[in-house]
Coordinates of C-alpha atoms in Angstrom, one line a residue:
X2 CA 16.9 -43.4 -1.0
X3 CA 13.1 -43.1 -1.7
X4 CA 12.1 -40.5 -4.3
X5 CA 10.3 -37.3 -3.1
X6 CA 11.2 -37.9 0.6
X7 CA 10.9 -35.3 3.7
X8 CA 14.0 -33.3 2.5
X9 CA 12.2 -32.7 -0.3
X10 CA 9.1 -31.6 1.7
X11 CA 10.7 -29.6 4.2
X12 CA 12.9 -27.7 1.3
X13 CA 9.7 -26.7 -0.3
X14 CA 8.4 -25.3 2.6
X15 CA 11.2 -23.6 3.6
X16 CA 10.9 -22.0 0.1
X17 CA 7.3 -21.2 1.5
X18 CA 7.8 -19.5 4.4
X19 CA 11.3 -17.4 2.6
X20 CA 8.6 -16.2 0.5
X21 CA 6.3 -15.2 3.0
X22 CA 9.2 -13.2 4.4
X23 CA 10.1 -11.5 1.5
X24 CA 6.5 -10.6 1.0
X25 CA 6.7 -9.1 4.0
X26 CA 9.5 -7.7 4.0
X27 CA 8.6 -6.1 -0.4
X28 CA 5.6 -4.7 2.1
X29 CA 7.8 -2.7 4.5
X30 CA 9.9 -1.6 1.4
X31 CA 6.6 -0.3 -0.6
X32 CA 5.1 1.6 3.0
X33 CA 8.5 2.8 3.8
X34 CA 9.1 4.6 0.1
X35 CA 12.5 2.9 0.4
X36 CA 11.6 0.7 -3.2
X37 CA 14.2 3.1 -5.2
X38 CA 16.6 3.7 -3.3
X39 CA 18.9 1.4 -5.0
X40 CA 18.6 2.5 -8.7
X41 CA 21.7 -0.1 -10.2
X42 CA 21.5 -4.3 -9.9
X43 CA 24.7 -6.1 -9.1
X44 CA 23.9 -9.2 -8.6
X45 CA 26.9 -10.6 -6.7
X46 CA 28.5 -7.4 -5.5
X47 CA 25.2 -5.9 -4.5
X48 CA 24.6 -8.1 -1.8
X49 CA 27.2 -6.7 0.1
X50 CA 25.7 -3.0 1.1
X51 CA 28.3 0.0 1.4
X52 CA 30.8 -0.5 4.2
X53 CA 32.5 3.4 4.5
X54 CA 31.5 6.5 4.5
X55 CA 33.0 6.7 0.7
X56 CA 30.7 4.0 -0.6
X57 CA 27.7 5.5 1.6
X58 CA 28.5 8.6 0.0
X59 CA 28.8 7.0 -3.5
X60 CA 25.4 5.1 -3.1
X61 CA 23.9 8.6 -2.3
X62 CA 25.2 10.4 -4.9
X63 CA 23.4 7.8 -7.5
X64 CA 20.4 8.3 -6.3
X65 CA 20.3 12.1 -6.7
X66 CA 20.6 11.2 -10.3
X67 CA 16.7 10.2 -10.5
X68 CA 13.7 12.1 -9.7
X69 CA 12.5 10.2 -6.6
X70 CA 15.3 12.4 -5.1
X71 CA 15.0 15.0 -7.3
X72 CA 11.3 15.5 -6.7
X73 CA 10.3 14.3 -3.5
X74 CA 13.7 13.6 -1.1
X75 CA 15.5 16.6 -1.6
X76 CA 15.5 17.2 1.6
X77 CA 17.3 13.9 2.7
X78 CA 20.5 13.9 4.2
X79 CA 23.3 11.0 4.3
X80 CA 21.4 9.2 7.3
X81 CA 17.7 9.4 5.9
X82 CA 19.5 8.0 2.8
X83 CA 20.8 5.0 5.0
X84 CA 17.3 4.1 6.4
X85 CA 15.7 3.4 2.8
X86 CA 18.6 1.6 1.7
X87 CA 18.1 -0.8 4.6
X88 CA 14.6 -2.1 3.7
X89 CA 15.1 -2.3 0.0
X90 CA 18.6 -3.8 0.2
X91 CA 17.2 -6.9 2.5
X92 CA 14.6 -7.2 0.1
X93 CA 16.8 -8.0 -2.4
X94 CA 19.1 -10.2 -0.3
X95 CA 16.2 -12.0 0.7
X96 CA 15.6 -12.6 -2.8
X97 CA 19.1 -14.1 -3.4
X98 CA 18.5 -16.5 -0.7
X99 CA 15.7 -17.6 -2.5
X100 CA 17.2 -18.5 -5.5
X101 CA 20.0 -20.3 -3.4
X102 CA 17.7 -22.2 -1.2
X103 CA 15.7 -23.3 -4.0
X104 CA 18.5 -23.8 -6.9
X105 CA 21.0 -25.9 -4.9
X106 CA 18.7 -28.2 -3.4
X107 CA 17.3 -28.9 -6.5
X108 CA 20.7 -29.6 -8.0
X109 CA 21.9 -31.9 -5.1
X110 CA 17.9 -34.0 -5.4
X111 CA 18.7 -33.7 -9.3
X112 CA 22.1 -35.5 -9.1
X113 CA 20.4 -38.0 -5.9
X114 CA 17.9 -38.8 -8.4
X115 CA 15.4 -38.2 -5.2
X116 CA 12.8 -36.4 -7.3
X117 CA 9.8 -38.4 -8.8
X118 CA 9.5 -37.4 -13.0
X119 CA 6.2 -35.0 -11.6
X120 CA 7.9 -33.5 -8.9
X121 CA 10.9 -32.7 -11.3
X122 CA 8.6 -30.8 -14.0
X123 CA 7.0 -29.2 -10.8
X124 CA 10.2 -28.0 -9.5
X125 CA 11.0 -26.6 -13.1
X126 CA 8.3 -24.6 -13.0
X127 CA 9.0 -23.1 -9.8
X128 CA 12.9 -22.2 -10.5
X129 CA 11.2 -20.2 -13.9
X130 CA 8.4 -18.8 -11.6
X131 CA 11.6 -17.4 -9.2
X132 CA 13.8 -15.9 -12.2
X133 CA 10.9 -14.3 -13.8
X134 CA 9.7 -12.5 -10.0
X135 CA 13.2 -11.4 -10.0
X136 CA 13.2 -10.2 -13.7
X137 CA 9.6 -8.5 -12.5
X138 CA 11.8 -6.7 -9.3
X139 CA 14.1 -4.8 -11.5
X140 CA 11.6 -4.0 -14.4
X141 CA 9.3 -2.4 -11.7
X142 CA 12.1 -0.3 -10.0
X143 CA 13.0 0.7 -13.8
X144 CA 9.5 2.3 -14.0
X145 CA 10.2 5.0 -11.3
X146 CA 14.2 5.9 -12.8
X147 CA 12.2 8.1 -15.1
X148 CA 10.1 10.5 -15.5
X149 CA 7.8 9.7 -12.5
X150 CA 9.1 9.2 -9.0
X151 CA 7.2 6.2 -8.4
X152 CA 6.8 2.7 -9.7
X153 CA 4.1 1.6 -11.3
X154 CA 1.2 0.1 -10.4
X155 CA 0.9 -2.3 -12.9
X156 CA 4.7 -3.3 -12.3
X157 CA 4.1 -3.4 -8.7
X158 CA 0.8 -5.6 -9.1
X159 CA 2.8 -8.2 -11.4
X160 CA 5.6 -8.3 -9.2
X161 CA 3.3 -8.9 -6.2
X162 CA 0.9 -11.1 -7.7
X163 CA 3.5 -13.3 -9.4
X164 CA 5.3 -13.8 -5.3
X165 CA 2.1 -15.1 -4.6
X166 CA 1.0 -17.7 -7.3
X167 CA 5.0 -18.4 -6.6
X168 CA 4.3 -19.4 -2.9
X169 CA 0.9 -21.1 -4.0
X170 CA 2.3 -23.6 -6.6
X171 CA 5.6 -24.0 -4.2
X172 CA 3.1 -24.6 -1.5
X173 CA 0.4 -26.9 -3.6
X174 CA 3.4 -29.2 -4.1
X175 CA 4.6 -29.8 -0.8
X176 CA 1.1 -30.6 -0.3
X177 CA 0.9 -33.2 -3.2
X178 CA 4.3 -34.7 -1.4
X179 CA 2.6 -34.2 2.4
X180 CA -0.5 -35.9 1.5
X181 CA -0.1 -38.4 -1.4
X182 CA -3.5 -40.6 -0.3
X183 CA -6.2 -39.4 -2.8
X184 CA -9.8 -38.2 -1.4
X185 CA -13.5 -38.9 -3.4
X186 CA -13.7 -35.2 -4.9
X187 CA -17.1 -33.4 -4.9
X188 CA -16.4 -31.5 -8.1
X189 CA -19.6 -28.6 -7.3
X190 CA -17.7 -27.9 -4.1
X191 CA -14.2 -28.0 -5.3
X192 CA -15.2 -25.6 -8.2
X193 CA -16.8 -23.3 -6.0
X194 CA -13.7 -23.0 -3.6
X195 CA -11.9 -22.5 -7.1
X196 CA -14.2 -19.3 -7.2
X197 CA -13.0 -18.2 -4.1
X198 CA -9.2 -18.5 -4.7
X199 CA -10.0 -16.7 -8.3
X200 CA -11.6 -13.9 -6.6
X201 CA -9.2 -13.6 -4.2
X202 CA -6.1 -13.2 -6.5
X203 CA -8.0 -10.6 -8.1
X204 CA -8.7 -8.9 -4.7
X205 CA -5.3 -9.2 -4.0
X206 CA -4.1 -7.6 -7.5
X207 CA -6.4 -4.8 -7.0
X208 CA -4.6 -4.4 -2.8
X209 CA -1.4 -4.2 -4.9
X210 CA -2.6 -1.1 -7.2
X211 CA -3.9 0.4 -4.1
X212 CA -0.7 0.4 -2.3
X213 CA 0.9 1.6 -5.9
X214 CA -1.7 4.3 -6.3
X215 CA -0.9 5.4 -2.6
X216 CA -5.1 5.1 -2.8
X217 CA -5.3 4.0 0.6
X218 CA -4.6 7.5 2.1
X219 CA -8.1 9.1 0.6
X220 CA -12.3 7.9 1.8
X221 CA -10.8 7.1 5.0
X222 CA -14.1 6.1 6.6
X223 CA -15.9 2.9 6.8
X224 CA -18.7 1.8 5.7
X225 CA -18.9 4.5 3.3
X226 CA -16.5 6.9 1.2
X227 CA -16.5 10.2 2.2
X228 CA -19.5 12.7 2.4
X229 CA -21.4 9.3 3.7
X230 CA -21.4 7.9 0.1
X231 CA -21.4 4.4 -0.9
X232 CA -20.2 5.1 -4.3
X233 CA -18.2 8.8 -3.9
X234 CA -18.6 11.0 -7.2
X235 CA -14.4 10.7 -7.7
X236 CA -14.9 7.2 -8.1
X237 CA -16.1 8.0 -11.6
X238 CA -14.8 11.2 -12.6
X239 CA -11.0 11.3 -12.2
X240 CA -10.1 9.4 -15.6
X241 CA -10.9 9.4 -19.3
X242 CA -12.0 7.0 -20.5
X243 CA -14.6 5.9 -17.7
X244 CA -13.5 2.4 -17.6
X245 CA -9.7 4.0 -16.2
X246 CA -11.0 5.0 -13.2
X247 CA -11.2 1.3 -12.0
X248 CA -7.8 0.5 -12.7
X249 CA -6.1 3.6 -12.9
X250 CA -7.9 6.0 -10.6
X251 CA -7.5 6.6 -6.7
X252 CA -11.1 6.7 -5.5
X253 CA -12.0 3.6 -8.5
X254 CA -9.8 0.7 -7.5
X255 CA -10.2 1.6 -3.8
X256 CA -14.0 1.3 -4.4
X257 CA -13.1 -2.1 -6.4
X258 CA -11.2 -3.0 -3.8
X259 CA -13.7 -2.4 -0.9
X260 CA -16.3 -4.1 -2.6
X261 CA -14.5 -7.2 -3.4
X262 CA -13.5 -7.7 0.2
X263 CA -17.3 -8.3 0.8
X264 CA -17.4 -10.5 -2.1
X265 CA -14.6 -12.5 -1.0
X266 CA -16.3 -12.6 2.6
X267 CA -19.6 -14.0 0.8
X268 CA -17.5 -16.6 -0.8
X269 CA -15.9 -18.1 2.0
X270 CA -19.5 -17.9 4.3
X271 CA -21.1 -19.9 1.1
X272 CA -18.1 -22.2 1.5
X273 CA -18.8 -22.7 5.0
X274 CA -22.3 -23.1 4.6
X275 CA -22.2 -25.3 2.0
X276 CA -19.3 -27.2 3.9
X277 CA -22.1 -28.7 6.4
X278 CA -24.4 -30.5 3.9
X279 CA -20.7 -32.7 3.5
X280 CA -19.1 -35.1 5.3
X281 CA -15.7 -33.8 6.1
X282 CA -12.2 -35.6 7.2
X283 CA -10.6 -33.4 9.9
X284 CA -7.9 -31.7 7.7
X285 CA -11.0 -30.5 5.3
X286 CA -12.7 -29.5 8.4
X287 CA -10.0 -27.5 9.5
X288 CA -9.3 -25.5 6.1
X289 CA -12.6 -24.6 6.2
X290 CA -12.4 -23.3 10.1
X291 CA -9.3 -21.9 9.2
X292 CA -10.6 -20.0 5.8
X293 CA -13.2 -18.6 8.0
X294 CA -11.5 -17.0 10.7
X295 CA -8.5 -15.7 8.3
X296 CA -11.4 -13.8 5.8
X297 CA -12.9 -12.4 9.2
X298 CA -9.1 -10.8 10.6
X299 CA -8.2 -9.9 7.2
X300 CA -11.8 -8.0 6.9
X301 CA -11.3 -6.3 9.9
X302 CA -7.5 -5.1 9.0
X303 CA -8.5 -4.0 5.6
X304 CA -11.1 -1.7 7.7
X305 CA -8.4 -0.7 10.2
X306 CA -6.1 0.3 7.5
X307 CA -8.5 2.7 6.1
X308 CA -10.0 4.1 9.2
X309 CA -6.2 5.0 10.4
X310 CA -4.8 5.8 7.0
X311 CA -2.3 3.2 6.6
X312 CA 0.4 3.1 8.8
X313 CA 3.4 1.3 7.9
X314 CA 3.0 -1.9 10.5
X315 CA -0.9 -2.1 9.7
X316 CA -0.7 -2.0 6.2
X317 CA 2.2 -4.9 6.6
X318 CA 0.0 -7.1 9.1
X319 CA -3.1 -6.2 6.1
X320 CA -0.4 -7.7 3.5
X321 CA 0.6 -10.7 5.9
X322 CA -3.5 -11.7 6.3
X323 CA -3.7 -11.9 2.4
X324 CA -0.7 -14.6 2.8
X325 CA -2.4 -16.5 5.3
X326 CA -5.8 -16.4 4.2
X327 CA -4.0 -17.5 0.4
X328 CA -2.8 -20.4 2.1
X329 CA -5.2 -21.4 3.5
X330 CA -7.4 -20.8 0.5
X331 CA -4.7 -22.9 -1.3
X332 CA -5.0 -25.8 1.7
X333 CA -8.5 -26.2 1.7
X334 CA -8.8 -26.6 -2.3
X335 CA -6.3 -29.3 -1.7
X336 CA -8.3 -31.1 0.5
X337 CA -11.0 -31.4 -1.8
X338 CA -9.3 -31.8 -4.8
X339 CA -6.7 -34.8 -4.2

């Protein structure tokens, strides 16, 4: 059977688009506050959630022991209980089937021999890149068993940030299988779409420690922060040393994170415009078409999210238009790079 065949394809896209859902579904977890609900890791017998009202009872119990309950939820009865549980438990399940879908496949191609000596390192990589998000899952959920009834932000960022170079190297090699014909690479315009997918990890790091700081709930106007301020005075002031209020501070890393949304905008209008001195195959032609309309949505639910103070489904379709517009970021650097 030929080496790196459609199987092989199609499993790394299904990989692909199990991420994407577990992104999604981490996004639901975060907005929803369900994230520690589930303070142990079983890793077999966890997948099976409580089936009784003993082992609903049990599971509730443990988490009074830590201050998310203790602090914020003490309120909760059994049934709110049950809700968070949900969302977190399917996060993690979801995570399991990723591991499955891409560990046994790999196995039966390993045995076939159906995986060229590249795609086989390639692969390697991945299965590392899936244990250590998993590894990153549970050390972020440790941060908020503390003191603090919250995860941190940093954990938070790593585990996101890691899911998505995950999904952009599983997705950059189904692309190397999809299209195996190499292109004449302009290196200025491939390096200057390499700017844009740099800047755009970094935009999305800095979305992930808004959503851990909770800092999309403050300067809920648009184009300005409140009082009618491009740069509010809290931007500046909340932390010591200064340079903390841009990675630590509320009112700093929203204002990063507002004004690399307009740098990431610039970069993908210089792309475009830039695009049209070339002469471009159609599946170029379309990553750039695509780039630009995905920057413009994701613009406009970024503003949307502030304006309405991040409710649960916006914040979610915000999250899902950083996928897209990563894919397509990731597609159209392909293009001109292979």
């Amino acid at each position: 059977m030929k080496k790196d065949n459609k199987i092989v394809m199609y499993w790394l896209l299904t990989g692909c688009a199990l991420i994407f859902i577990m992104v999604i579904v981490g996004g639901i977890t975060r907005l929803t506050h369900s994230g520690l609900s589930i303070s142990n890791y079983k890793l077999i017998s966890g997948t099976i959630p409580p089936l009784n009202d003993t082992e609903w009872q049990a599971a509730f119990e443990l988490y009074k022991r830590y201050p998310e309950y203790q602090k914020l939820n003490y309120h909760f009865t059994l049934e709110d209980f049950k809700e968070i549980y949900f969302w977190e438990w399917l996060h993690r399940v979801i995570g399991r089937l990723i591991g499955l879908v891409f560990f046994i496949p790999f196995l039966y191609f390993l045995i076939k021999r159906q995986l060229t000596t590249s795609t086989l390192k390639k692969a390697l990589i991945l299965l590392m890149l899936g244990a250590f998000q998993g590894f990153l899952g549970w050390y972020m959920v440790k941060s908020g068993l503390v003191d603090r009834p919250d995860v941190s932000h940093y954990r938070l960022a790593a585990h996101l940030t890691t899911a998505f170079i995950t999904f952009a190297y599983t997705f950059w090699v189904a692309l190397d299988l999809i299209y195996p014909e190499k292109n004449q690479i302009q290196k200025g315009f491939r390096n200057l779409i390499r700017w844009g997918l740099a800047i755009l990890m970094l935009q999305i790091i800095y979305g992930a420690f808004v959503a851990g700081l909770d800092a999309g709930f403050i300067h809920n106007h648009w184009p300005m922060m409140s009082e009618g301020k491009f740069m509010h005075e809290t931007v500046y002031i909340e932390q010591e040393p200064w340079y903390k209020n841009f990675i630590e501070g509320k009112s700093g890393v929203q204002f990063v994170h507002r004004i690399l949304a307009y740098v990431v905008v610039f970069l993908v209008l210089l792309i475009w415009m830039k695009s049209k001195k070339l002469k471009l195959n159609r599946l170029q032609s379309n990553g750039i078409q695509a780039l630009l309309i995905l920057v413009g949505i994701q613009f406009i639910l970024g503003v949307l999210t502030i304006l309405m103070q991040v409710p649960v489904w916006l914040g979610v379709a915000h999250q899902a238009g950083a996928f897209l517009l990563l894919s397509a970021m990731i597609f159209t650097l392909h293009r001109f790079s292979k």
